[in-house]
PDB file of C-alpha atoms and ligand atoms in Angstrom:
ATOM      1  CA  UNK A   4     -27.144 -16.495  20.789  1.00 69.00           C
ATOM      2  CA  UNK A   5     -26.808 -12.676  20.885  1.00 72.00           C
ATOM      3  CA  UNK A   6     -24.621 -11.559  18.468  1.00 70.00           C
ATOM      4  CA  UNK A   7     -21.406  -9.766  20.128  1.00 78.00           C
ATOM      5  CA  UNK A   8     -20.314  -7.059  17.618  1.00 81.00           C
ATOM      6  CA  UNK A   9     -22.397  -4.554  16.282  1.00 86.00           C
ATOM      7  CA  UNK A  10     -22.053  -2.431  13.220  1.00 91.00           C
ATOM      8  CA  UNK A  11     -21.815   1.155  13.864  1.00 95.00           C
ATOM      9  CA  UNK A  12     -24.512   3.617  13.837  1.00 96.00           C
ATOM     10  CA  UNK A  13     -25.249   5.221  10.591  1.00 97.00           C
ATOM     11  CA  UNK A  14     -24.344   8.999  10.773  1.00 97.00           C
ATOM     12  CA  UNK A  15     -22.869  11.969   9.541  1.00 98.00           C
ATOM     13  CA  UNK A  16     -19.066  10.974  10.465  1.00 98.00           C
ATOM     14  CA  UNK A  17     -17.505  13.183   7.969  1.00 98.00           C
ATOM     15  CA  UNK A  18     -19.226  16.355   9.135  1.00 98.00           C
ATOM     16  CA  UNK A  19     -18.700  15.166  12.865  1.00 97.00           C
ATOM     17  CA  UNK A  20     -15.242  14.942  12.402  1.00 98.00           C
ATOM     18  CA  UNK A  21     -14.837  18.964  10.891  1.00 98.00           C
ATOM     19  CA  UNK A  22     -16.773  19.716  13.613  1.00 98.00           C
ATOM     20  CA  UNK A  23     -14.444  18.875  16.344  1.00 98.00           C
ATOM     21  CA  UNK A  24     -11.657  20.021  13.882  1.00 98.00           C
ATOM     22  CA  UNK A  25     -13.579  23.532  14.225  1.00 98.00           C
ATOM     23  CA  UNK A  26     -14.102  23.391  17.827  1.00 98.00           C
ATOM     24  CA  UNK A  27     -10.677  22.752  18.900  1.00 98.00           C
ATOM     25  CA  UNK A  28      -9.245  25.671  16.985  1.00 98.00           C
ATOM     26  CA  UNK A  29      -7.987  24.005  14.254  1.00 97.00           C
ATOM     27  CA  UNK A  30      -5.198  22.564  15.989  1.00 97.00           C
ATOM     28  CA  UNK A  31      -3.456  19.856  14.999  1.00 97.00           C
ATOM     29  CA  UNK A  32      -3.934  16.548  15.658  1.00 97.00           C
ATOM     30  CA  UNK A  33      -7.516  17.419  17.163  1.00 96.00           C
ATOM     31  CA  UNK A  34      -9.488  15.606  14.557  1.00 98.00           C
ATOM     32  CA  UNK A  35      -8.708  12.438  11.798  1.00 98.00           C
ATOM     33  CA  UNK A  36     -10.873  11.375   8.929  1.00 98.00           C
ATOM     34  CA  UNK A  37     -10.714   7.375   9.808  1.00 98.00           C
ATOM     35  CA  UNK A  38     -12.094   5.904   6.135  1.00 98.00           C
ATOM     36  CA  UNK A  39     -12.651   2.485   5.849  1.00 98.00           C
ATOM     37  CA  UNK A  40     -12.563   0.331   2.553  1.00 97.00           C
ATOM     38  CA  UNK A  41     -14.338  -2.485   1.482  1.00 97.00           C
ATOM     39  CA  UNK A  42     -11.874  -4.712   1.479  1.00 96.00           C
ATOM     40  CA  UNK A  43     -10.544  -3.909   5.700  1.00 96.00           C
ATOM     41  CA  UNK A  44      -8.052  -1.602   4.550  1.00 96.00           C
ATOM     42  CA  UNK A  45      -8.459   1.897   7.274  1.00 97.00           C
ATOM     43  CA  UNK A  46      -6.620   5.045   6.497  1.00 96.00           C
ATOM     44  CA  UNK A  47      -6.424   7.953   8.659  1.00 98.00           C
ATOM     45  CA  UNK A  48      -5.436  11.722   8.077  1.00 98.00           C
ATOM     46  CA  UNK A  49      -5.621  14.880   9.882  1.00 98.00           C
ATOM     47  CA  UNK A  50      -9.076  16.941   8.986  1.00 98.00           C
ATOM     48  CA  UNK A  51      -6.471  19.689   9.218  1.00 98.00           C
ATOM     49  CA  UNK A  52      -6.304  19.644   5.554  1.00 98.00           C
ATOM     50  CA  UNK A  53      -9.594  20.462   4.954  1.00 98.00           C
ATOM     51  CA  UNK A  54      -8.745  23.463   6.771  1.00 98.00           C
ATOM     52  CA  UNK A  55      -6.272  24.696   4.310  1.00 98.00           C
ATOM     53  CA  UNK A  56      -6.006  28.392   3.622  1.00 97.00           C
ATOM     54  CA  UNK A  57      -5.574  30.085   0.365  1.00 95.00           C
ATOM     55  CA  UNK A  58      -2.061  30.850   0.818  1.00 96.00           C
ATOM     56  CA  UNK A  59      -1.323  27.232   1.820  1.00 98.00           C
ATOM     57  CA  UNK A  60      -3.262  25.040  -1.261  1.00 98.00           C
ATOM     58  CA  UNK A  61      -1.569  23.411  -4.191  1.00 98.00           C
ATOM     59  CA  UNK A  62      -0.368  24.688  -6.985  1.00 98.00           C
ATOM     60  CA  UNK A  63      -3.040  22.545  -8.473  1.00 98.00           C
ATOM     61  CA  UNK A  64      -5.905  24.024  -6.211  1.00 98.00           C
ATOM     62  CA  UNK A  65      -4.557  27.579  -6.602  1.00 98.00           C
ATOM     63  CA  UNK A  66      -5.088  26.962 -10.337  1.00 98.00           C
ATOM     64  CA  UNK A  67      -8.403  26.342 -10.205  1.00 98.00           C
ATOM     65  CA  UNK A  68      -9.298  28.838  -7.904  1.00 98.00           C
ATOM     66  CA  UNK A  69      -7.648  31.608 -10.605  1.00 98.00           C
ATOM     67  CA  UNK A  70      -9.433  30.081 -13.652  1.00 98.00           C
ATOM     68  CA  UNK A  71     -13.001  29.652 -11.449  1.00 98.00           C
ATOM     69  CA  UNK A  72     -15.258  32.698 -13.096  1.00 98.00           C
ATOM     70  CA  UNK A  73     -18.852  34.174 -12.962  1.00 98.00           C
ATOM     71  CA  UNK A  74     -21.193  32.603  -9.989  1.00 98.00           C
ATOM     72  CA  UNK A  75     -19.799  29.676  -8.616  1.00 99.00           C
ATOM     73  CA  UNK A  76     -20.662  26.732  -7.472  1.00 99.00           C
ATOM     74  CA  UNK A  77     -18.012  24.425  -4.762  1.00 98.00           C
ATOM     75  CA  UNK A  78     -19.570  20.966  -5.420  1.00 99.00           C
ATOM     76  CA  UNK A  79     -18.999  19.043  -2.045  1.00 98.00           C
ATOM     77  CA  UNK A  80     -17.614  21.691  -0.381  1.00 98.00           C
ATOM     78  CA  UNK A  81     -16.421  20.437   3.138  1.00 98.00           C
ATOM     79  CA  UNK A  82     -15.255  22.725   5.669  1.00 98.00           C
ATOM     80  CA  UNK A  83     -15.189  25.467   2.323  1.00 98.00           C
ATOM     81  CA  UNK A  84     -11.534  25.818   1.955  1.00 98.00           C
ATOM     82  CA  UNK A  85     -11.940  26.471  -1.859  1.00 98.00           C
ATOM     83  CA  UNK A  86     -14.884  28.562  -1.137  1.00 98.00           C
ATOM     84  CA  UNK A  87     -13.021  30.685   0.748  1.00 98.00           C
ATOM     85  CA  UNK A  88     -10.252  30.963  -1.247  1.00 98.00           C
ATOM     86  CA  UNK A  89     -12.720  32.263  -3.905  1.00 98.00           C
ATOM     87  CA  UNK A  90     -14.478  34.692  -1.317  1.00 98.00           C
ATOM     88  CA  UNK A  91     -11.465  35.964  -0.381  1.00 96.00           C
ATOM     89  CA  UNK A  92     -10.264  36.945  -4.248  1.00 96.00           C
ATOM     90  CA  UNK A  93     -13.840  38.515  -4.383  1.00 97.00           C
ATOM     91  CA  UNK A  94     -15.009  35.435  -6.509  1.00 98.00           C
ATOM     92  CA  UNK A  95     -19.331  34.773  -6.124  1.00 98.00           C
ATOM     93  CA  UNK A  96     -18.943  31.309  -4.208  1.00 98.00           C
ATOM     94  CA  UNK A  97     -22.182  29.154  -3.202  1.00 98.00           C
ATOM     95  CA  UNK A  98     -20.700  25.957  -1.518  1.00 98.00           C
ATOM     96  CA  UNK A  99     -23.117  22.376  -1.692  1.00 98.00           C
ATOM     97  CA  UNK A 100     -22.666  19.677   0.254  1.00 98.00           C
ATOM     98  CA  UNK A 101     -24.823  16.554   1.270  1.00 98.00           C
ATOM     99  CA  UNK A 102     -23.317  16.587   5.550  1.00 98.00           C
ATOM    100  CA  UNK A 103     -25.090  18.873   7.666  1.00 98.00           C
ATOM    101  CA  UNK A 104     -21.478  19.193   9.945  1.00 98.00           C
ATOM    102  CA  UNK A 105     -19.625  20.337   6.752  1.00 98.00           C
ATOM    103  CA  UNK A 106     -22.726  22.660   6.031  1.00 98.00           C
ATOM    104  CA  UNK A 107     -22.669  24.365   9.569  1.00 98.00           C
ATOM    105  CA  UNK A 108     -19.031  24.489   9.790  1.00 98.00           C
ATOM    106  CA  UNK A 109     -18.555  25.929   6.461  1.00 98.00           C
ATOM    107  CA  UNK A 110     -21.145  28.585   7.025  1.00 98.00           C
ATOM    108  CA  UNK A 111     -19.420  29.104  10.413  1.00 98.00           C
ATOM    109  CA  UNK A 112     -16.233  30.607   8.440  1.00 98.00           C
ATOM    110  CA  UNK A 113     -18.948  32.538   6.186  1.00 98.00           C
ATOM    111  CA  UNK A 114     -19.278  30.370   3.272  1.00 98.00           C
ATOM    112  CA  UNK A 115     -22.808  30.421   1.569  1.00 98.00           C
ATOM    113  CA  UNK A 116     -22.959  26.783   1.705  1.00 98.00           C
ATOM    114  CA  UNK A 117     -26.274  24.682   1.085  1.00 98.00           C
ATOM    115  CA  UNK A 118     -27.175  21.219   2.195  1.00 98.00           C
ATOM    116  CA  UNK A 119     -27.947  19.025  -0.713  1.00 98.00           C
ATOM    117  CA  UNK A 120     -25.722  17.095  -3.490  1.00 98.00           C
ATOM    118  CA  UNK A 121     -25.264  16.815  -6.552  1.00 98.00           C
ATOM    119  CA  UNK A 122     -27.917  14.627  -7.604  1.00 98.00           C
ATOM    120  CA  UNK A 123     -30.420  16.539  -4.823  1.00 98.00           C
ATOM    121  CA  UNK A 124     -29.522  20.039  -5.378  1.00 98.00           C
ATOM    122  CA  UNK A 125     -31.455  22.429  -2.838  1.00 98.00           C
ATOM    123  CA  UNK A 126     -34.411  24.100  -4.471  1.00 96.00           C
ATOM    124  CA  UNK A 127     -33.801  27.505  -6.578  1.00 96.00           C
ATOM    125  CA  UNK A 128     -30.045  27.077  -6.226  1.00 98.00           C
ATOM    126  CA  UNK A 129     -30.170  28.396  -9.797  1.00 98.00           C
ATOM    127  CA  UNK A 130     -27.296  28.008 -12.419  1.00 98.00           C
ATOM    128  CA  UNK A 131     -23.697  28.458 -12.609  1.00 98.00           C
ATOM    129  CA  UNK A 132     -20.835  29.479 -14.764  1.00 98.00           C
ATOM    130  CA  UNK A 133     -18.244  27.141 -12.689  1.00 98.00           C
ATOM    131  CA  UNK A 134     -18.835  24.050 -10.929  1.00 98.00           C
ATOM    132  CA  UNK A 135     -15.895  23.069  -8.785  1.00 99.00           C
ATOM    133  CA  UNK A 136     -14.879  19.482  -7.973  1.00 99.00           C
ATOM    134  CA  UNK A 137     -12.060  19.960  -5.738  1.00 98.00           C
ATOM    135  CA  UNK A 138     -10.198  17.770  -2.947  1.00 98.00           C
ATOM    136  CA  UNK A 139     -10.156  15.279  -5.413  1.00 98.00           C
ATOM    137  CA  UNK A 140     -14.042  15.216  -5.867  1.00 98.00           C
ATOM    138  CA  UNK A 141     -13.931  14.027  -9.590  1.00 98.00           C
ATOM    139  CA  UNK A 142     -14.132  11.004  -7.269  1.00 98.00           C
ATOM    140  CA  UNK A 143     -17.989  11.827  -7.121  1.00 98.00           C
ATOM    141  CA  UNK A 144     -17.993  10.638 -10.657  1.00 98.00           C
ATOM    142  CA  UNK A 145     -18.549   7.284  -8.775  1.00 98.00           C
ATOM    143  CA  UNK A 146     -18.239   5.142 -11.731  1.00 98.00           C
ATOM    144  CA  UNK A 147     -18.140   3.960 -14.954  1.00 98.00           C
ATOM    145  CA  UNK A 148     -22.499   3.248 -14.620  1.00 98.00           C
ATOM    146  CA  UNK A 149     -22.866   6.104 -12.104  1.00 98.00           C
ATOM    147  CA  UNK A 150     -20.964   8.756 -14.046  1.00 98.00           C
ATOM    148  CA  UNK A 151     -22.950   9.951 -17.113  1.00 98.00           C
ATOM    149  CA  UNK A 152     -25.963  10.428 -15.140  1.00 98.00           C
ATOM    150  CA  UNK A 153     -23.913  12.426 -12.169  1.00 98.00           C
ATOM    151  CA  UNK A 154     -21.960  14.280 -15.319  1.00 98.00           C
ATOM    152  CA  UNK A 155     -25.584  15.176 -16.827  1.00 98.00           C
ATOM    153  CA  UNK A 156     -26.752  16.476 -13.257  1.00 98.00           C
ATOM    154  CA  UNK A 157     -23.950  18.868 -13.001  1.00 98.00           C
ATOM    155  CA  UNK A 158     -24.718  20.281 -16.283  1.00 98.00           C
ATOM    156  CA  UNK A 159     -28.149  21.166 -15.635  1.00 98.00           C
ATOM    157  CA  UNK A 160     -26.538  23.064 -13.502  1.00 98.00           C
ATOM    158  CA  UNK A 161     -24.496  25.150 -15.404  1.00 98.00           C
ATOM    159  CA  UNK A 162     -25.156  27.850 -17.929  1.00 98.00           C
ATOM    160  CA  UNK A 163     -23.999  28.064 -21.659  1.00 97.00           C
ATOM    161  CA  UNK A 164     -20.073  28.081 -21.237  1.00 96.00           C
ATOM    162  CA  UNK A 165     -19.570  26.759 -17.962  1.00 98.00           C
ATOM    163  CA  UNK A 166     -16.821  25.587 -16.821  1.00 98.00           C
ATOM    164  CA  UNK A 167     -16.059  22.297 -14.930  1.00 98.00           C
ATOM    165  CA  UNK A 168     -13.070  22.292 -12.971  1.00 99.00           C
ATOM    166  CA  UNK A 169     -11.929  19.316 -10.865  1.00 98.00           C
ATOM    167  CA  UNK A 170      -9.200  17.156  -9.013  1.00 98.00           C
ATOM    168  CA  UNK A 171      -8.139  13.741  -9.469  1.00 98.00           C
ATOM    169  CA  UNK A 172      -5.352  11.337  -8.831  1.00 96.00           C
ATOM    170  CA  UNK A 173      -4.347   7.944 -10.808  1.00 96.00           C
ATOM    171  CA  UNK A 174      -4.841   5.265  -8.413  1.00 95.00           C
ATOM    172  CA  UNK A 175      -1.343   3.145 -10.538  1.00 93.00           C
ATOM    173  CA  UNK A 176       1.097   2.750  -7.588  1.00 83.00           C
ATOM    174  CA  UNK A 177       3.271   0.175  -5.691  1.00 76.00           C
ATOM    175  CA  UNK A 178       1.293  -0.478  -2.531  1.00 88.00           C
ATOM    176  CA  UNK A 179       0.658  -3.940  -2.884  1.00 89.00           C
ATOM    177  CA  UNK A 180      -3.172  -3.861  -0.821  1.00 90.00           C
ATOM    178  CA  UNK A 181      -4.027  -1.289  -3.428  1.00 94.00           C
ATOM    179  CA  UNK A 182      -2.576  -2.774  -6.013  1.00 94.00           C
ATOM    180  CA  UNK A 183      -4.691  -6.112  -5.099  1.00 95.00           C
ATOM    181  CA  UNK A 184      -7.483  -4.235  -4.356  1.00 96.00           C
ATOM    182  CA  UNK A 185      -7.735  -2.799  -8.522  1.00 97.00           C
ATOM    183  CA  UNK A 186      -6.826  -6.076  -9.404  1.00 96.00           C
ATOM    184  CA  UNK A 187      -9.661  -7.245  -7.535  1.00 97.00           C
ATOM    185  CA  UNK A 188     -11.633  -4.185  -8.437  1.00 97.00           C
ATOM    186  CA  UNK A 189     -10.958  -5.508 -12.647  1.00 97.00           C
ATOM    187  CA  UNK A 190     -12.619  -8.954 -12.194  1.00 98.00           C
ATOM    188  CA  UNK A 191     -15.632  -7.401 -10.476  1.00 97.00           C
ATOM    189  CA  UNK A 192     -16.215  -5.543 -13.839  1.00 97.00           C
ATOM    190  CA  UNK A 193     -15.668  -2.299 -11.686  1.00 98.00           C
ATOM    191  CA  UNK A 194     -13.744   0.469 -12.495  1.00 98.00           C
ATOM    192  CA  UNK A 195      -9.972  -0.224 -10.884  1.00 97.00           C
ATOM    193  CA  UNK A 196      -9.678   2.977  -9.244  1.00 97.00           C
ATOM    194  CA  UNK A 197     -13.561   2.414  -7.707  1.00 98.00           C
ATOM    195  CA  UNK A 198     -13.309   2.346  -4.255  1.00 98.00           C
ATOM    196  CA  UNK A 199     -16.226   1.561  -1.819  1.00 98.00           C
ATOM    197  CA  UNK A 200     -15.946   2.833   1.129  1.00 98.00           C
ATOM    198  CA  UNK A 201     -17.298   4.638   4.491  1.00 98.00           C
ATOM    199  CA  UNK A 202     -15.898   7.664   6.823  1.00 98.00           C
ATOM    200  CA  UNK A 203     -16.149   6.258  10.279  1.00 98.00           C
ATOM    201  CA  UNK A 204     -15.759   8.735  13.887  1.00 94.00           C
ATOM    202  CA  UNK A 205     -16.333   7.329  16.781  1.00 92.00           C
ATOM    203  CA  UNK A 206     -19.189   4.998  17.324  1.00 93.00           C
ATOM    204  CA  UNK A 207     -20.828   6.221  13.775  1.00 97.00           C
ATOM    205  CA  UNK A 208     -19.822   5.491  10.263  1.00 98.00           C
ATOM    206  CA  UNK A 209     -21.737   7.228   6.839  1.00 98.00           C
ATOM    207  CA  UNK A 210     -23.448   4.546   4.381  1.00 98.00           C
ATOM    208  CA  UNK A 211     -21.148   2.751   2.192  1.00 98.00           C
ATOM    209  CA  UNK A 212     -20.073   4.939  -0.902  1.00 98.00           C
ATOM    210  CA  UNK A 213     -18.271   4.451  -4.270  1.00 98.00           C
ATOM    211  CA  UNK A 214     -15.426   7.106  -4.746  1.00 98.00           C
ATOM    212  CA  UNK A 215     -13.289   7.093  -7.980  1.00 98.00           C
ATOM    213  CA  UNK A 216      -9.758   7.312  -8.347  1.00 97.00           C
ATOM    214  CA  UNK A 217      -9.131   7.415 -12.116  1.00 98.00           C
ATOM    215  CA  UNK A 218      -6.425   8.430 -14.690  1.00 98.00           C
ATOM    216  CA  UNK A 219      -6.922  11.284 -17.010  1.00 98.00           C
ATOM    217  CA  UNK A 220      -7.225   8.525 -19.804  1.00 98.00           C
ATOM    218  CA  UNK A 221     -10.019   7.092 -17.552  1.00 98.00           C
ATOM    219  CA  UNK A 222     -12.026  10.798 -17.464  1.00 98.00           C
ATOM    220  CA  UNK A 223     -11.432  11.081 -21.104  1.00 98.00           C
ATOM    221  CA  UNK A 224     -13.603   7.943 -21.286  1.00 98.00           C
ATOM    222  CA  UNK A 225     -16.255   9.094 -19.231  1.00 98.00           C
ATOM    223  CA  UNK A 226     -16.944  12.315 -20.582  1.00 98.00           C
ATOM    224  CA  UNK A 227     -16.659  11.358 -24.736  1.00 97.00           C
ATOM    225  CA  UNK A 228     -20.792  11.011 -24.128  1.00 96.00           C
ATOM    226  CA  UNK A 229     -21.590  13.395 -21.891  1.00 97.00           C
ATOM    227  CA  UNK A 230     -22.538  16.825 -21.923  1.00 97.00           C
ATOM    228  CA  UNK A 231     -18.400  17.925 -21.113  1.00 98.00           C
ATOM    229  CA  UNK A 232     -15.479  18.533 -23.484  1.00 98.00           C
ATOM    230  CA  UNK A 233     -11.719  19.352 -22.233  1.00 98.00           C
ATOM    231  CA  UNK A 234     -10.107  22.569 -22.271  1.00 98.00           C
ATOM    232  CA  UNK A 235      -6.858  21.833 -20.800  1.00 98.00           C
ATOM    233  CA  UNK A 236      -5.470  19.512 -17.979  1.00 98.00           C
ATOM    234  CA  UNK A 237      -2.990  20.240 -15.461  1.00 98.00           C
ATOM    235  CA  UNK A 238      -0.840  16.986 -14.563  1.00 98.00           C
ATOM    236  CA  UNK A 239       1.749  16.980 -10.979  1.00 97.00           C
ATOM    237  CA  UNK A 240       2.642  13.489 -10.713  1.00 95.00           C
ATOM    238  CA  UNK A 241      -0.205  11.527 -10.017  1.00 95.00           C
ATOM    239  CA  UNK A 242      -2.460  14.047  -9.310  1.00 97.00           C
ATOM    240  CA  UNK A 243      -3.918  16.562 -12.054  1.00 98.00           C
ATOM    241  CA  UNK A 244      -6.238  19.223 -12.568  1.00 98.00           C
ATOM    242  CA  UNK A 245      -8.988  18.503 -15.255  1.00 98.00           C
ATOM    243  CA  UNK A 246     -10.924  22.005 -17.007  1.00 98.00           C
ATOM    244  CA  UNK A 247     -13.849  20.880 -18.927  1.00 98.00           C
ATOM    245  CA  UNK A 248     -16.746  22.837 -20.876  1.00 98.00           C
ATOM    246  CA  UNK A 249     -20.131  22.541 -21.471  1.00 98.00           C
ATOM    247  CA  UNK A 250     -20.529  21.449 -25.291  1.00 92.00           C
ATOM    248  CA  UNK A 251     -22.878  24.357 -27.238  1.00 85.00           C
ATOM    249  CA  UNK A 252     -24.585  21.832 -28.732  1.00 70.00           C
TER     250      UNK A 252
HETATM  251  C1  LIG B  29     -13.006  14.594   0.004  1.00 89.82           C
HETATM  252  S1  LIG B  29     -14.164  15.730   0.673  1.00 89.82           S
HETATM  253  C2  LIG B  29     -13.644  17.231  -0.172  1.00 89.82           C
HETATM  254  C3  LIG B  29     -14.115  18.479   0.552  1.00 89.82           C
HETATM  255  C4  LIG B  29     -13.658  19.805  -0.077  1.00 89.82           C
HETATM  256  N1  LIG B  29     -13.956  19.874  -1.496  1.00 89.82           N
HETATM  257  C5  LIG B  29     -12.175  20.021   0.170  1.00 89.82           C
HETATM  258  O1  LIG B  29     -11.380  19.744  -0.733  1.00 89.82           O
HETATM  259  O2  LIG B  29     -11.815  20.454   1.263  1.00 89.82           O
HETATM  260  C6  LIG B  29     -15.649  15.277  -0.227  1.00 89.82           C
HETATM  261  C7  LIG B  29     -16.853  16.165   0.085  1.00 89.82           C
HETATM  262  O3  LIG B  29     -17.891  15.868  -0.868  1.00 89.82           O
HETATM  263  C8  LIG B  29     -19.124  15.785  -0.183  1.00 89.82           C
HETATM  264  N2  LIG B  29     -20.049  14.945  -0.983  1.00 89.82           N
HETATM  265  C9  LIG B  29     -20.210  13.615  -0.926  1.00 89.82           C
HETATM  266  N3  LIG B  29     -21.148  13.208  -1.795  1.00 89.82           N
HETATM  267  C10 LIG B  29     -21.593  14.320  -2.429  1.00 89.82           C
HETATM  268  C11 LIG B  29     -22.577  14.559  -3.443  1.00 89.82           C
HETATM  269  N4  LIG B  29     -23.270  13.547  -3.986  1.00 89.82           N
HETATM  270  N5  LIG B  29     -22.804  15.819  -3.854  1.00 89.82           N
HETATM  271  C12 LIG B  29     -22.080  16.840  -3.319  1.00 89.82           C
HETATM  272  N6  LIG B  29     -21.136  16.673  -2.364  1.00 89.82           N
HETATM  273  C13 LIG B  29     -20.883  15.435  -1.924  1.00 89.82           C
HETATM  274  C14 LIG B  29     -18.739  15.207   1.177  1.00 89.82           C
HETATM  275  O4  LIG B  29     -19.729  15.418   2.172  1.00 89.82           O
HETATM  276  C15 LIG B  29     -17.444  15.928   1.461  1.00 89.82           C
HETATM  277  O5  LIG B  29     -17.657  17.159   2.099  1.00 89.82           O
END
């Protein structure tokens, strides 16, 4: 018998969904990032927010933009919000990102934004003496197996003294579906705050991913063997501001 659902085509749903952000002016309500978990659970927000100006961004964000120095690099830059931020403080931004709708929208505003990622960098991209993981990219760390590699990729990257600056949130909390989805997350041998998951728009979703919501504790861990050591950490609530540097040695 023909089967009667279908999964949905793979695509670039994250960049699709700036786009019409863009197109409509920004407005809100125009466009939501729909992201799916692994376990059913759907969350929606406006792509407004990836949209936020300089004036507008945390105190957390406005942090890092004021300690971000030398040629910089916006690691999964989106729409460039932090980019421009930078740009417009007369900061040397170069924004990366893997979707070609985040690329083209971001170099719409006038960011120097490349397509590629972390662990595909484009070619002659060169080195840098910040690398930015903002919007709560630390989540790129993937993992507890994935990590030291991606942590080892972003420091061939960087030049003697770089900084690493990046945003994460504790994923402890009440709500009982994520609460049952660490638990479940524990007995898997995964990380509790490893969440696999997809950005869906329309008819189109992007492959399944693993995105990390981890505790400073957690990114202590991580880092003891990799090329990173801390300089300071910023903490508001659950969310916090980790500034690493590259070890001499
Ligand atoms: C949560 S959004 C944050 C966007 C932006 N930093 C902001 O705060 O507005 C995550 C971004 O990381 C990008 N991304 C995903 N995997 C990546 C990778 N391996 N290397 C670089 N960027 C990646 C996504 O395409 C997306 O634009």
């Amino acid at each position: 018998m023909e089967p009667t659902t279908s999964e949905p085509r793979i695509g670039d749903a994250f960049g699709r969904t700036l786009q019409r952000c863009w197109a409509a002016g920004m407005a809100p309500g125009a466009a939501f990032e729909i992201t799916e978990r692994d376990d059913g659970y759907i969350s929606t927000a406006d792509a407004l927010r990836y949209f936020t100006p300089l004036d507008d961004l945390s105190d957390l964000d406005q942090t890092a933009v004021a300690l971000a120095r030398g040629r910089i690099l916006d690691v999964g830059t989106g729409a460039g919000r932090h980019a421009l931020a930078l740009q417009q403080q007369g900061k040397d931004v170069v924004g990366l990102d893997p979707s070609p709708g985040a690329v083209e929208v971001a170099c719409q505003r006038g960011v120097a934004a490349e397509l590629g990622s972390i662990a595909h960098p484009p070619e002659g991209i060169g080195t840098f003496d910040t690398l930015l993981l903002l919007g709560n990219n630390l989540g790129l760390l993937q993992g507890a197996q994935a990590a030291p590699g991606v942590l080892r990729q972003l420091a061939s990257l960087a030049r003697p003294g770089a900084l690493l600056i990046g945003t994460g949130m504790d994923p402890a909390g009440s709500d009982p579906d994520h609460a049952a989805y660490q638990d479940r997350n524990r007995i898997r041998g995964r990380m509790p705050g490893q969440i696999r998951m997809r950005v869906r728009g329309g008819a189109v979703a992007t492959e399944w991913f693993d995105y990390l919501l981890l505790n400073p504790h957690e990114l202590d861990r991580l880092i003891q063997p990799s090329p990173w050591r801390w300089e300071t950490i910023h903490e508001q609530g659950p969310k916090y501001l980790a500034v690493l540097h590259l070890n001499p040695s």
